[in-house]
Amino acid sequence: MRRNVVTTAAIAAIALLAVSGCSSRSTTAGTGSTATGFAKDATIGVALPSKTSENWVLAGGLFKDGLKAAGFKGDVQYAGASTTVKDQQDQISAMVTKGAKVIIIGAADGGQLSTQVKAAHDAGAVVIAYDRLILNSPNVDNYVAYDNFKVGELQGQALLDGLKAKKAAGPYNIELFSGSSDDANSKVFFGGAMKVLQPKIDDGTLVVGSKQVDIKQTATAGWKSENAQNRMDALLTSTYSTKPIDGVLSPNDTLARAIITSAKGAGKPIPVVTGQDSEAESVKSIMAGEQYSTINKDTRLLVTQAISMVKDLQAGKKAPSNDTKSYNNGVKIVPAFLLPPVIVTKLNAAKAYANDPVLAPLTK
Ligand code: BGC
């Protein structure tokens, strides 16, 4: 199902459904948590990774305000920029010591938290993975995120659509970028995109000039813009000194802007660059005709959903899920509550951000 042209009414309806716990997928009763309820003013821990994109900055503020408004004591922490994994491990341990009843985690490194989430579980806390899955642990109760595979599919489709819109016939020269390998989402985004792009690579419509199609080659360590910019610089020199580059699959907005900066520096503008997150600078870039697309994963809705799960747990109910098969973390399938991402290009930006006070003015 394609969702690249969505009306405001449809977005509002989707948002409402997502927040109210229903969706077009069948909603099943949650199986992940075993809460029997807890005090209305309990401590709720929120451990976020370092601020590698605007959505993490927004989430911290929204969690702080939202948990307070719901009567809880919110303990919101970010992993620092240098020792992110250790920071986050220590922060989660401190939340356990403080007696947090629910710990919501946006993992800095999804594979390095088993000890801490076991301690959380042993102490009776419910663990909710937020946005990024926590791997190789039986102690993850729930997952709340935008549908990551769908994000990837939308990015792949946007790249194809954009290329066709700019140049009627292929073959098109492209390059592929993916996210940080310590983030479980990276593989899922890339998998979704390649589901759309691989057949077009196979039939010759798309040509990956560098031949770097393996996720190990395309990864961007730490989701850092300088790493994407350096790789793009190197690709332009090695592969595109005598031919044009038509498009780049970028997994998010921060990296998209780094890729665009590299291309501008080399005097080789790239007609189609994808993104994700609806960062303000990228929305401006889309309106200016530089970046081609982004994904709207409204952080307000995701935080609202996570807090609503906390309220359910407080009342002794199970946290809801609408997907109980997609997110195998290596040792269990984590019941997930997935929200629908929306593709945004210059064509639908005004509609997509109509109810966003920060982004809407940028689309006028
Ligand atoms: C998030 C993206 C974000 C990236 C870098 C991912 O896990 O899902 O929205 O762009 O991390 O922060």
Short mmCIF file of C-alpha atoms and ligand atoms in Angstrom, two decimals:
data_model
loop_
_atom_site.label_atom_id
_atom_site.label_comp_id
_atom_site.label_asym_id
_atom_site.label_seq_id
_atom_site.Cartn_x
_atom_site.Cartn_y
_atom_site.Cartn_z
CA MET A 1 0.00 0.00 0.00
CA ARG A 2 1.40 3.37 -1.02
CA ARG A 3 0.91 6.37 1.18
CA ASN A 4 2.85 9.08 -0.60
CA VAL A 5 -0.15 11.23 -1.29
CA VAL A 6 -2.14 11.52 1.87
CA THR A 7 -4.77 14.10 2.58
CA THR A 8 -4.76 16.10 5.80
CA ALA A 9 -7.95 14.35 6.81
CA ALA A 10 -6.36 10.98 6.22
CA ILE A 11 -3.30 11.89 8.27
CA ALA A 12 -5.50 13.13 11.08
CA ALA A 13 -7.54 9.95 10.96
CA ILE A 14 -4.44 7.77 10.97
CA ALA A 15 -3.01 9.76 13.88
CA LEU A 16 -6.21 9.42 15.85
CA LEU A 17 -6.39 5.70 15.23
CA ALA A 18 -2.76 5.27 16.18
CA VAL A 19 -3.13 7.15 19.44
CA SER A 20 -6.39 5.50 20.37
CA GLY A 21 -4.78 2.10 20.03
CA CYS A 22 -6.50 0.96 16.87
CA SER A 23 -5.05 0.68 13.41
CA SER A 24 -5.69 -0.82 10.05
CA ARG A 25 -3.81 -3.87 11.28
CA SER A 26 -5.66 -6.16 13.62
CA THR A 27 -5.16 -5.01 17.18
CA THR A 28 -4.47 -7.84 19.53
CA ALA A 29 -4.37 -7.75 23.26
CA GLY A 30 -0.81 -7.14 24.40
CA THR A 31 1.11 -10.13 25.51
CA GLY A 32 4.29 -8.41 26.51
CA SER A 33 3.87 -7.03 29.97
CA THR A 34 2.99 -8.62 33.24
CA ALA A 35 2.20 -5.51 35.25
CA THR A 36 -0.24 -5.61 38.09
CA GLY A 37 -0.43 -1.86 38.38
CA PHE A 38 1.58 0.62 40.43
CA ALA A 39 1.31 3.99 42.16
CA LYS A 40 -0.08 6.87 40.13
CA ASP A 41 2.96 9.01 40.94
CA ALA A 42 5.55 6.32 40.26
CA THR A 43 8.95 7.07 38.77
CA ILE A 44 9.11 6.38 35.04
CA GLY A 45 12.57 6.25 33.49
CA VAL A 46 13.21 7.40 29.93
CA ALA A 47 16.69 6.63 28.59
CA LEU A 48 17.34 8.24 25.22
CA PRO A 49 20.43 7.92 23.02
CA SER A 50 22.62 10.88 22.12
CA LYS A 51 20.96 13.61 20.08
CA THR A 52 21.84 12.27 16.63
CA SER A 53 18.68 13.73 15.17
CA GLU A 54 16.08 16.34 16.04
CA ASN A 55 13.47 13.71 16.95
CA TRP A 56 15.49 12.70 20.03
CA VAL A 57 15.67 16.30 21.19
CA LEU A 58 11.91 16.68 20.75
CA ALA A 59 11.17 13.37 22.46
CA GLY A 60 13.03 14.31 25.64
CA GLY A 61 10.98 17.48 26.17
CA LEU A 62 7.71 15.77 25.29
CA PHE A 63 8.38 12.87 27.70
CA LYS A 64 9.27 15.28 30.50
CA ASP A 65 6.11 17.35 30.07
CA GLY A 66 3.80 14.45 29.22
CA LEU A 67 4.83 12.24 32.15
CA LYS A 68 4.49 15.19 34.53
CA ALA A 69 1.05 16.05 33.18
CA ALA A 70 0.02 12.42 33.70
CA GLY A 71 1.09 12.60 37.37
CA PHE A 72 4.26 10.51 37.12
CA LYS A 73 7.78 11.39 38.19
CA GLY A 74 9.60 11.34 34.87
CA ASP A 75 13.35 10.71 34.88
CA VAL A 76 14.50 11.58 31.35
CA GLN A 77 18.17 11.04 30.49
CA TYR A 78 20.29 11.26 27.34
CA ALA A 79 23.40 9.24 26.69
CA GLY A 80 26.29 11.65 26.13
CA ALA A 81 28.06 12.03 22.86
CA SER A 82 31.38 10.37 23.67
CA THR A 83 30.70 7.33 25.87
CA THR A 84 27.13 6.77 24.75
CA VAL A 85 26.78 3.07 25.54
CA LYS A 86 28.31 3.24 29.02
CA ASP A 87 26.34 6.41 29.80
CA GLN A 88 23.10 4.73 28.92
CA GLN A 89 23.92 1.54 30.79
CA ASP A 90 24.66 3.60 33.92
CA GLN A 91 21.52 5.70 33.49
CA ILE A 92 19.30 2.61 33.23
CA SER A 93 20.97 1.08 36.31
CA ALA A 94 20.31 4.32 38.23
CA MET A 95 16.64 4.24 37.16
CA VAL A 96 16.37 0.68 38.50
CA THR A 97 17.91 1.79 41.80
CA LYS A 98 15.42 4.66 42.01
CA GLY A 99 12.59 2.13 41.73
CA ALA A 100 11.29 3.11 38.27
CA LYS A 101 8.18 1.07 37.42
CA VAL A 102 8.54 1.44 33.68
CA ILE A 103 11.75 2.12 31.80
CA ILE A 104 11.37 3.42 28.25
CA ILE A 105 14.55 3.04 26.24
CA GLY A 106 15.67 4.50 22.93
CA ALA A 107 18.76 2.33 22.71
CA ALA A 108 22.16 3.88 22.05
CA ASP A 109 23.32 0.39 21.09
CA GLY A 110 20.53 -2.15 20.87
CA GLY A 111 22.86 -5.07 21.49
CA GLN A 112 24.52 -3.82 24.67
CA LEU A 113 21.72 -3.50 27.20
CA SER A 114 20.96 -7.11 28.22
CA THR A 115 22.46 -6.79 31.71
CA GLN A 116 20.62 -3.55 32.46
CA VAL A 117 17.22 -4.67 31.20
CA LYS A 118 17.58 -7.94 33.13
CA ALA A 119 18.22 -5.93 36.30
CA ALA A 120 15.19 -3.77 35.48
CA HIS A 121 13.02 -6.83 35.04
CA ASP A 122 14.36 -8.52 38.16
CA ALA A 123 13.35 -5.37 40.07
CA GLY A 124 9.82 -5.62 38.65
CA ALA A 125 10.02 -2.81 36.07
CA VAL A 126 8.42 -3.09 32.66
CA VAL A 127 10.83 -2.40 29.79
CA ILE A 128 9.54 -0.64 26.69
CA ALA A 129 11.85 -0.27 23.70
CA TYR A 130 11.15 3.10 22.11
CA ASP A 131 11.84 3.68 18.40
CA ARG A 132 14.81 1.26 18.41
CA LEU A 133 14.52 -2.42 19.34
CA ILE A 134 16.67 -3.87 22.14
CA LEU A 135 18.31 -7.06 20.91
CA ASN A 136 19.17 -10.46 22.39
CA SER A 137 17.24 -10.08 25.61
CA PRO A 138 14.12 -11.84 26.87
CA ASN A 139 13.52 -8.86 29.18
CA VAL A 140 12.02 -6.46 26.65
CA ASP A 141 8.27 -6.33 27.22
CA ASN A 142 7.02 -4.01 24.51
CA TYR A 143 8.18 -2.06 21.50
CA VAL A 144 6.67 1.23 20.34
CA ALA A 145 7.86 2.75 17.07
CA TYR A 146 6.94 3.88 13.62
CA ASP A 147 6.83 0.98 11.17
CA ASN A 148 10.52 0.87 10.30
CA PHE A 149 10.24 -1.52 7.35
CA LYS A 150 7.56 0.69 5.85
CA VAL A 151 9.90 3.69 6.32
CA GLY A 152 12.48 1.90 4.20
CA GLU A 153 9.96 0.95 1.52
CA LEU A 154 8.73 4.53 1.32
CA GLN A 155 12.32 5.78 0.99
CA GLY A 156 13.08 3.30 -1.80
CA GLN A 157 9.88 4.19 -3.62
CA ALA A 158 10.56 7.93 -3.22
CA LEU A 159 14.00 7.48 -4.75
CA LEU A 160 12.49 5.69 -7.76
CA ASP A 161 9.64 8.19 -8.14
CA GLY A 162 12.00 11.14 -7.82
CA LEU A 163 14.40 9.76 -10.43
CA LYS A 164 11.58 9.16 -12.90
CA ALA A 165 10.20 12.65 -12.28
CA LYS A 166 13.58 14.28 -12.96
CA LYS A 167 14.63 12.17 -15.93
CA ALA A 168 12.09 10.18 -17.92
CA ALA A 169 14.28 7.22 -18.78
CA GLY A 170 17.00 5.33 -16.95
CA PRO A 171 19.42 3.84 -16.32
CA TYR A 172 19.97 5.99 -13.25
CA ASN A 173 23.26 6.18 -11.37
CA ILE A 174 22.69 5.92 -7.64
CA GLU A 175 24.48 5.33 -4.34
CA LEU A 176 23.14 3.77 -1.16
CA PHE A 177 23.64 4.86 2.43
CA SER A 178 22.40 3.15 5.58
CA GLY A 179 22.41 4.02 9.27
CA SER A 180 24.62 3.01 12.17
CA SER A 181 25.16 -0.72 12.60
CA ASP A 182 24.61 -0.53 16.38
CA ASP A 183 21.03 0.64 15.75
CA ALA A 184 18.67 -2.27 15.03
CA ASN A 185 16.55 0.04 12.86
CA SER A 186 19.31 0.51 10.29
CA LYS A 187 18.96 -3.02 8.94
CA VAL A 188 15.17 -2.74 8.82
CA PHE A 189 15.18 0.62 6.99
CA PHE A 190 17.71 -0.72 4.49
CA GLY A 191 15.78 -3.98 4.07
CA GLY A 192 12.58 -2.08 3.30
CA ALA A 193 14.34 0.16 0.78
CA MET A 194 16.11 -2.74 -0.93
CA LYS A 195 12.85 -4.63 -1.28
CA VAL A 196 11.84 -1.84 -3.68
CA LEU A 197 15.26 -1.07 -5.19
CA GLN A 198 16.83 -4.53 -5.65
CA PRO A 199 14.55 -5.59 -8.54
CA LYS A 200 15.38 -2.32 -10.29
CA ILE A 201 19.09 -2.88 -9.73
CA ASP A 202 18.69 -6.41 -11.08
CA ASP A 203 16.89 -5.25 -14.24
CA GLY A 204 19.43 -2.49 -14.91
CA THR A 205 17.11 0.49 -14.29
CA LEU A 206 19.34 1.49 -11.36
CA VAL A 207 23.12 1.30 -11.40
CA VAL A 208 24.99 1.55 -8.12
CA GLY A 209 28.15 3.12 -9.53
CA SER A 210 30.43 2.09 -6.66
CA LYS A 211 28.89 -1.42 -6.53
CA GLN A 212 28.63 -0.92 -2.76
CA VAL A 213 25.31 -2.59 -2.04
CA ASP A 214 26.09 -4.52 1.12
CA ILE A 215 24.93 -2.96 4.37
CA LYS A 216 28.46 -3.28 5.75
CA GLN A 217 29.67 -1.00 2.94
CA THR A 218 26.81 1.47 3.13
CA ALA A 219 26.67 1.89 6.95
CA THR A 220 27.21 5.25 8.61
CA ALA A 221 28.88 4.76 12.01
CA GLY A 222 27.10 6.57 14.84
CA TRP A 223 24.63 8.12 12.39
CA LYS A 224 27.25 10.89 12.17
CA SER A 225 26.98 13.44 9.39
CA GLU A 226 30.75 13.72 8.98
CA ASN A 227 30.94 10.00 8.21
CA ALA A 228 28.30 10.30 5.49
CA GLN A 229 29.94 13.42 4.09
CA ASN A 230 33.36 11.72 3.96
CA ARG A 231 31.96 8.65 2.24
CA MET A 232 30.08 10.79 -0.30
CA ASP A 233 33.27 12.84 -0.95
CA ALA A 234 35.16 9.61 -1.59
CA LEU A 235 32.44 8.18 -3.85
CA LEU A 236 32.28 11.35 -5.95
CA THR A 237 36.03 11.25 -6.47
CA SER A 238 36.30 7.52 -7.11
CA THR A 239 33.21 6.98 -9.25
CA TYR A 240 31.66 10.17 -10.55
CA SER A 241 34.49 12.27 -11.95
CA THR A 242 33.25 11.71 -15.49
CA LYS A 243 29.60 10.71 -15.12
CA PRO A 244 26.62 12.22 -13.34
CA ILE A 245 25.07 10.84 -10.16
CA ASP A 246 21.28 10.89 -10.26
CA GLY A 247 20.20 9.88 -6.79
CA VAL A 248 21.17 8.77 -3.31
CA LEU A 249 19.25 6.66 -0.81
CA SER A 250 19.87 8.40 2.50
CA PRO A 251 18.35 6.84 5.63
CA ASN A 252 17.68 10.12 7.43
CA ASP A 253 17.68 13.88 7.14
CA THR A 254 20.92 14.61 8.99
CA LEU A 255 22.80 12.35 6.60
CA ALA A 256 20.87 13.64 3.58
CA ARG A 257 22.06 17.17 4.29
CA ALA A 258 25.65 15.95 4.73
CA ILE A 259 25.43 14.16 1.37
CA ILE A 260 24.00 17.29 -0.28
CA THR A 261 26.80 19.40 1.26
CA SER A 262 29.40 17.01 -0.12
CA ALA A 263 27.84 17.09 -3.59
CA LYS A 264 27.63 20.88 -3.62
CA GLY A 265 31.26 21.11 -2.52
CA ALA A 266 32.27 18.89 -5.41
CA GLY A 267 30.13 20.89 -7.83
CA LYS A 268 28.05 17.78 -8.59
CA PRO A 269 24.53 18.38 -7.29
CA ILE A 270 22.47 15.21 -6.80
CA PRO A 271 18.92 15.57 -8.16
CA VAL A 272 17.26 13.09 -5.77
CA VAL A 273 18.27 12.51 -2.13
CA THR A 274 15.88 10.82 0.31
CA GLY A 275 15.66 11.33 4.06
CA GLN A 276 13.66 10.69 7.21
CA ASP A 277 12.55 12.57 10.35
CA SER A 278 11.12 15.83 8.99
CA GLU A 279 13.90 17.91 10.50
CA ALA A 280 13.25 21.63 10.04
CA GLU A 281 16.42 22.17 7.96
CA SER A 282 15.46 19.33 5.65
CA VAL A 283 11.92 20.57 5.22
CA LYS A 284 13.44 23.91 4.16
CA SER A 285 15.78 22.05 1.81
CA ILE A 286 12.85 20.13 0.28
CA MET A 287 10.91 23.35 -0.26
CA ALA A 288 14.05 24.83 -1.89
CA GLY A 289 14.19 21.84 -4.26
CA GLU A 290 17.43 20.35 -2.91
CA GLN A 291 16.55 17.33 -0.74
CA TYR A 292 13.83 15.33 -2.47
CA SER A 293 11.92 13.58 0.32
CA THR A 294 11.67 12.95 4.02
CA ILE A 295 9.44 10.84 6.24
CA ASN A 296 7.01 12.24 8.74
CA LYS A 297 7.25 10.24 11.96
CA ASP A 298 5.53 12.75 14.22
CA THR A 299 7.40 12.51 17.53
CA ARG A 300 4.41 13.93 19.38
CA LEU A 301 2.29 10.91 18.44
CA LEU A 302 4.98 8.39 19.32
CA VAL A 303 5.61 9.89 22.76
CA THR A 304 1.85 10.15 23.36
CA GLN A 305 1.52 6.47 22.50
CA ALA A 306 4.39 5.49 24.82
CA ILE A 307 2.88 7.48 27.70
CA SER A 308 -0.51 5.96 27.06
CA MET A 309 1.13 2.53 27.43
CA VAL A 310 2.58 3.64 30.77
CA LYS A 311 -0.92 4.70 31.88
CA ASP A 312 -2.29 1.26 30.91
CA LEU A 313 0.45 -0.45 32.89
CA GLN A 314 -0.18 1.81 35.88
CA ALA A 315 -3.82 0.72 35.83
CA GLY A 316 -2.78 -2.93 35.78
CA LYS A 317 -3.64 -3.43 32.11
CA LYS A 318 -1.39 -4.83 29.44
CA ALA A 319 0.23 -2.41 27.06
CA PRO A 320 -1.42 -2.75 23.62
CA SER A 321 0.29 -4.12 20.53
CA ASN A 322 -0.78 -4.24 16.90
CA ASP A 323 2.07 -6.39 15.57
CA THR A 324 3.12 -9.61 17.22
CA LYS A 325 5.25 -11.12 14.50
CA SER A 326 7.70 -8.66 12.96
CA TYR A 327 10.13 -7.77 15.73
CA ASN A 328 12.20 -10.79 16.66
CA ASN A 329 15.01 -9.47 18.84
CA GLY A 330 17.07 -12.64 18.60
CA VAL A 331 15.53 -14.42 21.58
CA LYS A 332 11.86 -13.41 21.47
CA ILE A 333 9.31 -11.68 19.32
CA VAL A 334 8.65 -8.41 21.04
CA PRO A 335 5.00 -7.30 20.82
CA ALA A 336 5.05 -4.01 18.98
CA PHE A 337 2.77 -1.05 18.65
CA LEU A 338 3.60 0.44 15.26
CA LEU A 339 2.53 3.82 13.95
CA PRO A 340 2.30 4.54 10.21
CA PRO A 341 5.06 6.70 8.67
CA VAL A 342 4.16 9.17 5.91
CA ILE A 343 6.36 10.07 2.92
CA VAL A 344 6.76 13.80 2.33
CA THR A 345 7.97 15.60 -0.79
CA LYS A 346 7.55 19.21 -1.88
CA LEU A 347 4.21 18.18 -3.39
CA ASN A 348 2.46 17.16 -0.15
CA ALA A 349 4.55 18.98 2.48
CA ALA A 350 1.93 21.64 3.25
CA LYS A 351 -0.72 18.99 3.82
CA ALA A 352 1.56 16.64 5.73
CA TYR A 353 2.64 19.29 8.25
CA ALA A 354 -0.65 21.19 8.40
CA ASN A 355 -1.03 20.49 12.12
CA ASP A 356 2.62 21.05 13.03
CA PRO A 357 3.19 24.59 14.30
CA VAL A 358 6.95 24.46 13.65
CA LEU A 359 6.97 22.83 10.22
CA ALA A 360 3.76 24.21 8.68
CA PRO A 361 5.14 27.78 8.31
CA LEU A 362 8.18 26.38 6.46
CA THR A 363 5.94 25.01 3.71
CA LYS A 364 4.19 28.29 2.87
C1 BGC B 1 15.55 6.61 14.19
C2 BGC B 1 15.62 7.66 13.12
C3 BGC B 1 16.83 8.54 13.31
C4 BGC B 1 18.10 7.72 13.55
C5 BGC B 1 19.28 8.59 13.95
C6 BGC B 1 16.85 5.86 14.21
O1 BGC B 1 16.82 4.84 15.12
O2 BGC B 1 14.46 5.74 13.95
O3 BGC B 1 14.43 8.42 13.16
O4 BGC B 1 17.04 9.34 12.21
O5 BGC B 1 17.87 6.78 14.56
O6 BGC B 1 19.05 9.28 15.11
#
